[in-house]
Short mmCIF file of N, CA and C and ligand atoms in Angstrom, two decimals:
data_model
loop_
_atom_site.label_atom_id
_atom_site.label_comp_id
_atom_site.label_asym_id
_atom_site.label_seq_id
_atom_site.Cartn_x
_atom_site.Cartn_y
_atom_site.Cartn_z
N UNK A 1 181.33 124.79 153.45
CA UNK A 1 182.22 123.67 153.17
C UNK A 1 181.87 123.06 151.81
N UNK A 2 182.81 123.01 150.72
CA UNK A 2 182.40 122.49 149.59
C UNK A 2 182.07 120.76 150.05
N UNK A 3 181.45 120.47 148.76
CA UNK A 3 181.14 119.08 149.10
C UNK A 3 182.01 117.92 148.34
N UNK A 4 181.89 116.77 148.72
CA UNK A 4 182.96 115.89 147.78
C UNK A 4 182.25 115.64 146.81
N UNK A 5 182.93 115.17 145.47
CA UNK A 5 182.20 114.78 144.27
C UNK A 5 182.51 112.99 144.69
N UNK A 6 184.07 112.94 145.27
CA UNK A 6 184.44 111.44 144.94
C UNK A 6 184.39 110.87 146.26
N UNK A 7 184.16 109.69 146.43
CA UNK A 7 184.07 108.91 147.73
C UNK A 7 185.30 107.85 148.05
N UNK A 8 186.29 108.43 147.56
CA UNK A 8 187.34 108.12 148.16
C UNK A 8 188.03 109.75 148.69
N UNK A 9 188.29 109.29 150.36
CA UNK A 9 188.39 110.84 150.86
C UNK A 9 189.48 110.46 151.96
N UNK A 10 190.30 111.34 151.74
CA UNK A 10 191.69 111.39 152.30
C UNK A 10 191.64 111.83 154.07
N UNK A 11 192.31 110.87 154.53
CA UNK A 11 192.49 110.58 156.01
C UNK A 11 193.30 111.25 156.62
N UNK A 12 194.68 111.71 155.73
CA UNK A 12 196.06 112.10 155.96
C UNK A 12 195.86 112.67 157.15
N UNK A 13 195.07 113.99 157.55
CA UNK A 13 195.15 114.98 158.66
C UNK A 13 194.63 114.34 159.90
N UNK A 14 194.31 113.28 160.11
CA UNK A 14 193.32 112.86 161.62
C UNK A 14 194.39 111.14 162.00
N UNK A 15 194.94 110.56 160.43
CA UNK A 15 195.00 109.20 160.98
C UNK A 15 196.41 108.82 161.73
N UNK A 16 196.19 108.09 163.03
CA UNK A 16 196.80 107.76 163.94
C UNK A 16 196.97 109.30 165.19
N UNK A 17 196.24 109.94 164.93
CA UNK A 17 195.58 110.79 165.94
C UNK A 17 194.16 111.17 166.56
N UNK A 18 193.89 109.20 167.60
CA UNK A 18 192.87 109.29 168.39
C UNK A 18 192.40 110.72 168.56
N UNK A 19 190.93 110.69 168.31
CA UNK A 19 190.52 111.49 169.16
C UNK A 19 189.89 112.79 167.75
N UNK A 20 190.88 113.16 167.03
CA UNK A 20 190.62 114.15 166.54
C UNK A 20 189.63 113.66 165.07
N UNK A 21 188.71 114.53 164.28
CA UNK A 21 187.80 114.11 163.60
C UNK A 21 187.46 115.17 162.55
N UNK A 22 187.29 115.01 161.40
CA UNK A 22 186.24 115.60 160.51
C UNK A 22 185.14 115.31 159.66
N UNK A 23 184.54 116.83 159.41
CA UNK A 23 183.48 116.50 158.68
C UNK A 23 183.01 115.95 157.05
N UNK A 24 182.90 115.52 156.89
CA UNK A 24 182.57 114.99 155.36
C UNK A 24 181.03 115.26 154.53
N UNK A 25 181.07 116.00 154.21
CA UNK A 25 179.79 116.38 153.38
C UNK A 25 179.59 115.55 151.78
N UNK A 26 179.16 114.34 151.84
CA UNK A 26 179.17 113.84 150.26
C UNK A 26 177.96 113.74 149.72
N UNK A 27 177.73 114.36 148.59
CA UNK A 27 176.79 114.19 147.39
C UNK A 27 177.64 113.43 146.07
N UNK A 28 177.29 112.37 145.98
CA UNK A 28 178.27 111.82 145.27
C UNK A 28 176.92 110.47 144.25
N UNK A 29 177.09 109.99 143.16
CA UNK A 29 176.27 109.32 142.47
C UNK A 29 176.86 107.60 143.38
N UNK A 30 176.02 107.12 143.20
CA UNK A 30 176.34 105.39 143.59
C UNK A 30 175.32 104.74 142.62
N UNK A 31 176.19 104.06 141.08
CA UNK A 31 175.64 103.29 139.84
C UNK A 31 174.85 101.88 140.05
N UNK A 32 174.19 101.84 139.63
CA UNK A 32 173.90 100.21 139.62
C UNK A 32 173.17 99.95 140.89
N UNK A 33 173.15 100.78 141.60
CA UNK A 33 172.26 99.89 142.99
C UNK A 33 170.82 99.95 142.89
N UNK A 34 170.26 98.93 142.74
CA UNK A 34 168.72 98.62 142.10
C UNK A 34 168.25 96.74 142.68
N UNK A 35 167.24 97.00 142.85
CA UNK A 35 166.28 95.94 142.77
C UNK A 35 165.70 96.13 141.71
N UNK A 36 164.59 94.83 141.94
CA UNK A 36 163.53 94.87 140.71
C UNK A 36 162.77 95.52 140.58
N UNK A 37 162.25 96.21 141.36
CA UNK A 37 161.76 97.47 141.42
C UNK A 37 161.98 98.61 141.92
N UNK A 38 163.18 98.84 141.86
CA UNK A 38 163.77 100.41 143.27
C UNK A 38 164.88 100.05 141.99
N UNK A 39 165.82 101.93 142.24
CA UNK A 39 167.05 101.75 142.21
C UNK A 39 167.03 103.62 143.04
N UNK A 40 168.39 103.13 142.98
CA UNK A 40 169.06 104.89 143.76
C UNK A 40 168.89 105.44 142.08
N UNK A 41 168.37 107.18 142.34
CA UNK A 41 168.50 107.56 141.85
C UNK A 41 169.88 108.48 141.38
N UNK A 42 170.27 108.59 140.16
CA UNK A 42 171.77 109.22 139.35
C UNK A 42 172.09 110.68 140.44
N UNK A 43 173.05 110.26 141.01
CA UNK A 43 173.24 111.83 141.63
C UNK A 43 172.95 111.68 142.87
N UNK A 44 172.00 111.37 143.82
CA UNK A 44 170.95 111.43 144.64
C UNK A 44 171.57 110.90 146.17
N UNK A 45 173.26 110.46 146.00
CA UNK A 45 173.16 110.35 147.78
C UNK A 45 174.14 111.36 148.46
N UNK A 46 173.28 111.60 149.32
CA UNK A 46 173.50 112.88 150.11
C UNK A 46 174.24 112.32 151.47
N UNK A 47 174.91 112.19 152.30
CA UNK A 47 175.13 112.29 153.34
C UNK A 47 176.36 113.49 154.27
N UNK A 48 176.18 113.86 155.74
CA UNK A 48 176.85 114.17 156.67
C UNK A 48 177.84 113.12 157.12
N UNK A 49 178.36 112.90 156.88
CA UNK A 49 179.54 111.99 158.30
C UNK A 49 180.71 112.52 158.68
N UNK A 50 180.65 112.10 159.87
CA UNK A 50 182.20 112.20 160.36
C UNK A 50 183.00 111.21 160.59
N UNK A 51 184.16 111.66 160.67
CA UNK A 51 185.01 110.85 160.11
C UNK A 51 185.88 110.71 161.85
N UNK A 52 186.36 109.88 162.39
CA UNK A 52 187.10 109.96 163.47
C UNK A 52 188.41 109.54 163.76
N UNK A 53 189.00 109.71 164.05
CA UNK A 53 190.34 108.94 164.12
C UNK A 53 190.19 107.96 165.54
N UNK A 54 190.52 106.72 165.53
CA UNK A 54 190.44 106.19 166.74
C UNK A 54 191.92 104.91 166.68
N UNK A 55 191.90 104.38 167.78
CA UNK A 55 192.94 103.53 167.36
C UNK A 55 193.29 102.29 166.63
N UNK A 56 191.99 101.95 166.26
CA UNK A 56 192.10 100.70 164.91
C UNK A 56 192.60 101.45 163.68
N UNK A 57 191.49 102.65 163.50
CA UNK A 57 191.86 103.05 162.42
C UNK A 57 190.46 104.50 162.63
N UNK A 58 189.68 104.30 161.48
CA UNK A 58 189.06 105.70 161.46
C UNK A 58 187.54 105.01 161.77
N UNK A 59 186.64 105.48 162.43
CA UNK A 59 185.32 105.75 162.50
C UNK A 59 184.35 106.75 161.90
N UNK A 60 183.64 105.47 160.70
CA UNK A 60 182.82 107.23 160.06
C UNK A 60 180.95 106.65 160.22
N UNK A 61 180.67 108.05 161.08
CA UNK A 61 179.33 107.33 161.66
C UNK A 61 178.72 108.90 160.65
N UNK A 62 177.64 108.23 160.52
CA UNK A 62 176.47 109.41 159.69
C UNK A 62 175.20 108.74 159.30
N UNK A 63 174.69 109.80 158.24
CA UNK A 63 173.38 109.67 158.31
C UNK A 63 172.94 109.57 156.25
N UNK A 64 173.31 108.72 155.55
CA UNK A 64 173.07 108.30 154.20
C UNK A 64 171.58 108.36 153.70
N UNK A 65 171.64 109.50 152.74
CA UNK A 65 169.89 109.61 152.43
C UNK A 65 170.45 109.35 151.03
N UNK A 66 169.40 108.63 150.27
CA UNK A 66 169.29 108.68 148.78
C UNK A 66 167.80 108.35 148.37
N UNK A 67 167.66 109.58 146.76
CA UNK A 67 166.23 109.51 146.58
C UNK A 67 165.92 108.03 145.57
N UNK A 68 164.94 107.41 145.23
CA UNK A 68 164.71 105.89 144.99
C UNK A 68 163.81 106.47 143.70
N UNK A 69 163.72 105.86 142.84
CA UNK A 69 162.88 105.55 141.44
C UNK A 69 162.77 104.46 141.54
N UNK A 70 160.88 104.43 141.47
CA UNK A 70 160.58 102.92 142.33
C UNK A 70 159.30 102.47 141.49
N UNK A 71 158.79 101.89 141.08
CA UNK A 71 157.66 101.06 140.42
C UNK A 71 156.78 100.32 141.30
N UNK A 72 155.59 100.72 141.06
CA UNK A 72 154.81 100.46 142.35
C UNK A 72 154.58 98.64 142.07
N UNK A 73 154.53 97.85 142.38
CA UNK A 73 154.31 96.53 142.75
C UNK A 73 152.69 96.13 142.36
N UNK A 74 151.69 97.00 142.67
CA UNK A 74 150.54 96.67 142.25
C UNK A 74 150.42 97.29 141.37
N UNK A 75 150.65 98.97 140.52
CA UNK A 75 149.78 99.27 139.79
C UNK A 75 150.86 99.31 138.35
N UNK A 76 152.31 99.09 139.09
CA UNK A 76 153.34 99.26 138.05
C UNK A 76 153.93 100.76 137.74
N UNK A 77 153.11 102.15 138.29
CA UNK A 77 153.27 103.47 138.16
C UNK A 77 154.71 103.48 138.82
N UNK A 78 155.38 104.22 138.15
CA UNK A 78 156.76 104.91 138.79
C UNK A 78 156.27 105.77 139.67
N UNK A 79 157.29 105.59 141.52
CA UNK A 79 157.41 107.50 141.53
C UNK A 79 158.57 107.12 142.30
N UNK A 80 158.74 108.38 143.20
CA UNK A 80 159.56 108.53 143.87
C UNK A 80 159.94 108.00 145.24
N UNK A 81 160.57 108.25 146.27
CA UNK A 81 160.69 108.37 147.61
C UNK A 81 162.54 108.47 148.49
N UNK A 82 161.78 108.73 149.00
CA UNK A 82 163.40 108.71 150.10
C UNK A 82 163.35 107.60 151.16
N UNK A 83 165.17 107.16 151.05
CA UNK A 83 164.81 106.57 151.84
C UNK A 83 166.44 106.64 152.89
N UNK A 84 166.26 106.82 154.12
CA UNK A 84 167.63 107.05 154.87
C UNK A 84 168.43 106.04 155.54
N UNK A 85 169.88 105.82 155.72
CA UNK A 85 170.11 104.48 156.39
C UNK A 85 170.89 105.62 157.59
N UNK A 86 171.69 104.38 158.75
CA UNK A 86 172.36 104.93 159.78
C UNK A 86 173.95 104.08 159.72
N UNK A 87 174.68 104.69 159.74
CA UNK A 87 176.37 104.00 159.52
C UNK A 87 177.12 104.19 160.28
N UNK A 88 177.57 103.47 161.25
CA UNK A 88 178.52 103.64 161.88
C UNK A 88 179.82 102.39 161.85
N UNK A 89 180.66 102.94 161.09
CA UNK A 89 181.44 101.45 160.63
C UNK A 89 183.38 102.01 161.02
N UNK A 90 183.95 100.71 161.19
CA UNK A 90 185.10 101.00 161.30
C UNK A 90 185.82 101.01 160.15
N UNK A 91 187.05 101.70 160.05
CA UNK A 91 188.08 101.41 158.78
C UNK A 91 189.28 101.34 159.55
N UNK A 92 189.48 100.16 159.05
CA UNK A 92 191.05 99.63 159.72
C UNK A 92 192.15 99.72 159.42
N UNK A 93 193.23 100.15 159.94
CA UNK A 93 194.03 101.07 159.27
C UNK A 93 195.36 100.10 159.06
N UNK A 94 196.13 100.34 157.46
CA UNK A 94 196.90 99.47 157.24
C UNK A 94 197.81 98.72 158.44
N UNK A 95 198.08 97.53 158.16
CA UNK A 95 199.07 97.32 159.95
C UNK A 95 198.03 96.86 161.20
N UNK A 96 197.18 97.27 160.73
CA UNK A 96 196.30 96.48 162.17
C UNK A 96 195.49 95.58 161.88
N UNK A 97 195.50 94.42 162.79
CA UNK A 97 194.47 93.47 162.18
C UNK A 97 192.90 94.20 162.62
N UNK A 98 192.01 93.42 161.63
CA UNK A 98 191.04 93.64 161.57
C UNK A 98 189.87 93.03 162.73
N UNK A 99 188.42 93.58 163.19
CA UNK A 99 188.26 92.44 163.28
C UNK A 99 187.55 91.38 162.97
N UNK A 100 187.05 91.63 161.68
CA UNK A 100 186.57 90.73 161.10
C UNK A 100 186.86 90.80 159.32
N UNK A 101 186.84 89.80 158.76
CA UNK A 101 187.39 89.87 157.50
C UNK A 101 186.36 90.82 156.52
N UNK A 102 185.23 90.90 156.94
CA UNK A 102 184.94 91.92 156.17
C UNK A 102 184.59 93.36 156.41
N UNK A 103 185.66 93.61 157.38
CA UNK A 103 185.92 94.58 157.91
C UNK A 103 186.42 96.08 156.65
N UNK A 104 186.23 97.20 156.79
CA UNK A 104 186.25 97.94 155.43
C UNK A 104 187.75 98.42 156.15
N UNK A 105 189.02 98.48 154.97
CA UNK A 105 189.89 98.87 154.82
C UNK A 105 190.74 100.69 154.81
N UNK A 106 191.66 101.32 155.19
CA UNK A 106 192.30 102.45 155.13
C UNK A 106 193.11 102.00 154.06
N UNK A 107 192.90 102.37 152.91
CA UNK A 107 193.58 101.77 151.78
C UNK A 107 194.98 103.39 151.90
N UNK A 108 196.05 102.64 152.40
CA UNK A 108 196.82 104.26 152.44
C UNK A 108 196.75 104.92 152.81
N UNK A 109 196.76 106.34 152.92
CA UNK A 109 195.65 107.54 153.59
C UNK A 109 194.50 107.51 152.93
N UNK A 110 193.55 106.86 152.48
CA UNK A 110 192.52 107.07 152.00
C UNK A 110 191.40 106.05 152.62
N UNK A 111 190.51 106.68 152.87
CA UNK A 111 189.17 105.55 152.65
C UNK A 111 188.09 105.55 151.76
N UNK A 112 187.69 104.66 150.96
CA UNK A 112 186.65 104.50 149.96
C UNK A 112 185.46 104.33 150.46
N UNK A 113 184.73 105.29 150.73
CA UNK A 113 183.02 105.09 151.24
C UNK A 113 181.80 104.38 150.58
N UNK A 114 182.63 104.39 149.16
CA UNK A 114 181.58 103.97 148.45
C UNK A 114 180.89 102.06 148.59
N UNK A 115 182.05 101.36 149.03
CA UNK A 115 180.90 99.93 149.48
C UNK A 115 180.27 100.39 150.91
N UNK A 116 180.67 100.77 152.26
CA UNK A 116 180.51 101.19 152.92
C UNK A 116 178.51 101.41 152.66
N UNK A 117 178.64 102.78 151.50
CA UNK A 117 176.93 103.46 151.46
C UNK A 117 176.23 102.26 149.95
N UNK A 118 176.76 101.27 149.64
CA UNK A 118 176.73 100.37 148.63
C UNK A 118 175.54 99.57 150.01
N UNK A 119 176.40 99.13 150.76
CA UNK A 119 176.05 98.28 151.84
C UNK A 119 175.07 98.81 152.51
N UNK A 120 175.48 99.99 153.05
CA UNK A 120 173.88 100.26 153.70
C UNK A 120 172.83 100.79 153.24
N UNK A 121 172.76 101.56 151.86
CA UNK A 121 171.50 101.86 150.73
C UNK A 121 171.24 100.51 150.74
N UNK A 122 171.69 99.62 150.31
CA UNK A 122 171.71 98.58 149.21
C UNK A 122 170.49 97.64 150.55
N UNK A 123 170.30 97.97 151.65
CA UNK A 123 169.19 97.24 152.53
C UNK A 123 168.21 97.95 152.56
N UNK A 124 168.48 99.39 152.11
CA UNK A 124 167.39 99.80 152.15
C UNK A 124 166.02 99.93 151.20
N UNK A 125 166.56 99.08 150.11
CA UNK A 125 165.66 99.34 148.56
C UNK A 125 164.55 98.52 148.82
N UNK A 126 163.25 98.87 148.58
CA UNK A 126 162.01 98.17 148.99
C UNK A 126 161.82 96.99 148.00
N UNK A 127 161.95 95.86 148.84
CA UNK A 127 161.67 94.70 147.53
C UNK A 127 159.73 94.69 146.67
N UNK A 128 159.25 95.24 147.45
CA UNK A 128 157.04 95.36 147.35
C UNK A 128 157.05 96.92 147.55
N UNK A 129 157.81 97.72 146.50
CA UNK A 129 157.36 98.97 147.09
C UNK A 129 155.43 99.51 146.02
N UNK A 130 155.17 100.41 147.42
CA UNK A 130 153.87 100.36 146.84
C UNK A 130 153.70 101.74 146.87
N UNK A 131 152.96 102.45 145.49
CA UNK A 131 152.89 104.04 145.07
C UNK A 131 151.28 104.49 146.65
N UNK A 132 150.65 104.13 147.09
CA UNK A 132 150.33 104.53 148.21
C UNK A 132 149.70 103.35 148.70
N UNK A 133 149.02 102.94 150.02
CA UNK A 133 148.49 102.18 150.56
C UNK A 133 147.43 101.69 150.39
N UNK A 134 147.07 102.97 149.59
CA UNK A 134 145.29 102.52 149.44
C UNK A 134 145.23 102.09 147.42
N UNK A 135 146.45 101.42 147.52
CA UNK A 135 146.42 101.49 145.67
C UNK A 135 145.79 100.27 145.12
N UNK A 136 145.17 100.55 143.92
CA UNK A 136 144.36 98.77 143.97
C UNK A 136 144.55 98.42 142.94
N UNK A 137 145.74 98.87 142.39
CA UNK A 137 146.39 97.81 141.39
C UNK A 137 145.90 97.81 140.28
N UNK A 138 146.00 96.62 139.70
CA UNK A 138 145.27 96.40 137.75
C UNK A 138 144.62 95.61 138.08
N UNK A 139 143.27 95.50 137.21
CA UNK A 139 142.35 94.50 136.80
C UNK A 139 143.26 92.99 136.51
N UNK A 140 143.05 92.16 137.66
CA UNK A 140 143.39 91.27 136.92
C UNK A 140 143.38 90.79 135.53
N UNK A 141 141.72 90.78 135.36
CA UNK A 141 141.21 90.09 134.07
C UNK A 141 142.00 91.37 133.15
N UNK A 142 141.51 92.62 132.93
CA UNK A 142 141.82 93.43 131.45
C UNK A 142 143.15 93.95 131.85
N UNK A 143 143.99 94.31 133.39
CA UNK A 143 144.65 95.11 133.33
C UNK A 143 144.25 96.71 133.49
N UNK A 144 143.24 96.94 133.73
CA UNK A 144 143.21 98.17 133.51
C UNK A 144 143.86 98.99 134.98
N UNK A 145 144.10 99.90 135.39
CA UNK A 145 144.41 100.58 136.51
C UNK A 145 143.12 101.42 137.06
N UNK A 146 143.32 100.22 138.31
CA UNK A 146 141.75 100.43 138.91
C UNK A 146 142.23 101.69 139.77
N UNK A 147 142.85 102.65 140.12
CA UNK A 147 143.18 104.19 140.66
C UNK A 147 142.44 105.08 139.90
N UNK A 148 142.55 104.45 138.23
CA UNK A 148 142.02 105.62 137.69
C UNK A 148 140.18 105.68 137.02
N UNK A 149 139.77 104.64 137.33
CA UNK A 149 138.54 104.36 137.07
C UNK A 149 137.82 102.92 136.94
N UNK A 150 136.90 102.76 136.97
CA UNK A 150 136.24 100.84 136.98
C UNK A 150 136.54 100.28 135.44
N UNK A 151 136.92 99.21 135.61
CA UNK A 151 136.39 98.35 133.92
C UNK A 151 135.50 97.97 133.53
N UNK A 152 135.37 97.15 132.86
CA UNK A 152 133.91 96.71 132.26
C UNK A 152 133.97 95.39 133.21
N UNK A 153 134.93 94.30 133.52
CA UNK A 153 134.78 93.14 134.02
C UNK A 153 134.13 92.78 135.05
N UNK A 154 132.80 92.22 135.72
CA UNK A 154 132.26 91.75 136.30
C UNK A 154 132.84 91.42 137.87
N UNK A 155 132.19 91.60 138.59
CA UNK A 155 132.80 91.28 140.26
C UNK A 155 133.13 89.60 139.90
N UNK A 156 132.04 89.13 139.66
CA UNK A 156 132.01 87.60 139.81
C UNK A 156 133.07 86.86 138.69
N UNK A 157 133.16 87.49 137.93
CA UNK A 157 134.63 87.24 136.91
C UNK A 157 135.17 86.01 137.57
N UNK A 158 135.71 84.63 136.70
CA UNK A 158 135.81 83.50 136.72
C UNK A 158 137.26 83.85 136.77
N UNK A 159 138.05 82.95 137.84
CA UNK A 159 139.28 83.01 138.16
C UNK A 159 140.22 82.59 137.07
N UNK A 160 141.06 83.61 136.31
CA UNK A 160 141.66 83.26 134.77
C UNK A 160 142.06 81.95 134.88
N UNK A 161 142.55 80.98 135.65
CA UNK A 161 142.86 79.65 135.62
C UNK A 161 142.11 78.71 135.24
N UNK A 162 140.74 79.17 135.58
CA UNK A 162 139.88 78.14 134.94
C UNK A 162 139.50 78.66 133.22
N UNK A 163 140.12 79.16 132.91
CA UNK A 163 139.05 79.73 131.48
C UNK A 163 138.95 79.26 130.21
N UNK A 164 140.45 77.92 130.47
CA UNK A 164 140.50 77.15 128.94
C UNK A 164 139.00 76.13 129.02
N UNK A 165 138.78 75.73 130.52
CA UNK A 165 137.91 74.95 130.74
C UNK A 165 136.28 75.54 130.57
N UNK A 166 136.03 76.94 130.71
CA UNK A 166 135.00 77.70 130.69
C UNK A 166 134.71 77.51 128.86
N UNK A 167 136.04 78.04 127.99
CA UNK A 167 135.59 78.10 126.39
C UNK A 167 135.73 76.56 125.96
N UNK A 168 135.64 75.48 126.89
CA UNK A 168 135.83 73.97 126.34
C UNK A 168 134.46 73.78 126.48
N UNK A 169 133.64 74.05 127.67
CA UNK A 169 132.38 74.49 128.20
C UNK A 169 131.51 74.23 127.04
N UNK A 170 131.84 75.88 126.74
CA UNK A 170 131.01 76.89 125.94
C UNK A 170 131.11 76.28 124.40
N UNK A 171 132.58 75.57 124.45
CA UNK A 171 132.07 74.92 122.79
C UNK A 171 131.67 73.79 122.83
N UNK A 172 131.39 73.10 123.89
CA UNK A 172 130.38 72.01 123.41
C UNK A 172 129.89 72.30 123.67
N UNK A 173 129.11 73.58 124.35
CA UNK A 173 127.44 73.61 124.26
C UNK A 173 126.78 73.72 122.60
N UNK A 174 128.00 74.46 122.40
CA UNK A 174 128.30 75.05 120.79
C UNK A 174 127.32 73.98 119.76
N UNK A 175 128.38 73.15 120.12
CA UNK A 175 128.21 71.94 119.22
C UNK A 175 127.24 70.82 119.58
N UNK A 176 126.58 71.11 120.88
CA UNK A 176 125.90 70.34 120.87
C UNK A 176 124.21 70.88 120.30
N UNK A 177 124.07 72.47 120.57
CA UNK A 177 123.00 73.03 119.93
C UNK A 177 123.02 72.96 118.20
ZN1 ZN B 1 150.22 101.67 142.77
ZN1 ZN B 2 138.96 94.52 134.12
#
């Protein structure tokens, strides 16, 4: 079965015939969906659904994977991951009320999937995503990326908040020697 490029996908053959259903294979790009640290990657969502005909309108239940370009939260390193949602949503078909106003639309014979997987990627983006569990981030004090080796800075290292007060310290000792 070829796959769709576009996520607006034509109903014509199933709608207002309960019961009967097809398959939808989409690999299709979804732009712009990002946090501050996540976004979907260009190209990257994959899903199965089917599509159903029922009597509101159409039912398309599946399974939405897209791969994530993600910035780790502690150490700042990019990588990767997957992450999958579950959809089962109605589309209401012109002429019938809905039942709720933000209920997703049969625009014509067509339905547009794309807020639909907007909506359910779009919960799935990690707001603290972290490159592994055991990651320990940057040196506060220098920054350095403690994954890849120790710094020079001291355990006991003075909490940077105090430090205008540490060199106010240190110059009147200055000045008083
Ligand atoms: Zn990290
Ligand atoms: Zn350091």
């Amino acid at each position: 079965m070829s796959r769709v490029q576009s996520l607006k996908i034509s109903v014509a053959q199933i709608l207002g015939r309960p019961g009967t259903q097809k398959e939808i294979p989409v690999v299709a790009p979804l732009e712009g969906l990002q946090g501050p640290l996540a976004r979907v990657a260009p190209e990257s969502v994959r899903a199965e659904l089917r599509v159903e005909a029922v009597v509101e309108g159409v039912l398309v239940t599946g399974r939405p994977v897209a791969t994530l370009e993600l910035e780790c939260a502690r150490c700042l390193k990019p990588f990767g991951a997957e992450v999958a949602s579950e959809v089962c949503e109605l589309f209401v078909a012109p002429g019938t009320e809905a039942p709720d106003e933000d209920a997703y639309r049969i625009d014509g014979l067509e339905i547009d999937l794309e807020p639909m997987l907007r909506d359910a990627l779009g919960l799935e983006l990690p707001l603290n995503p972290i490159c592994s569990k055991d990651c320990k981030g940057l040196c506060a004090h220098c920054g350095a990326d403690l994954n890849v080796g120790t710094c020079d800075c001291r355990d006991d290292a003075t909490d940077p908040r105090w430090a205008p007060l540490e060199e106010l310290k240190a110059k009147l000792q200055e000045e008083r020697t």
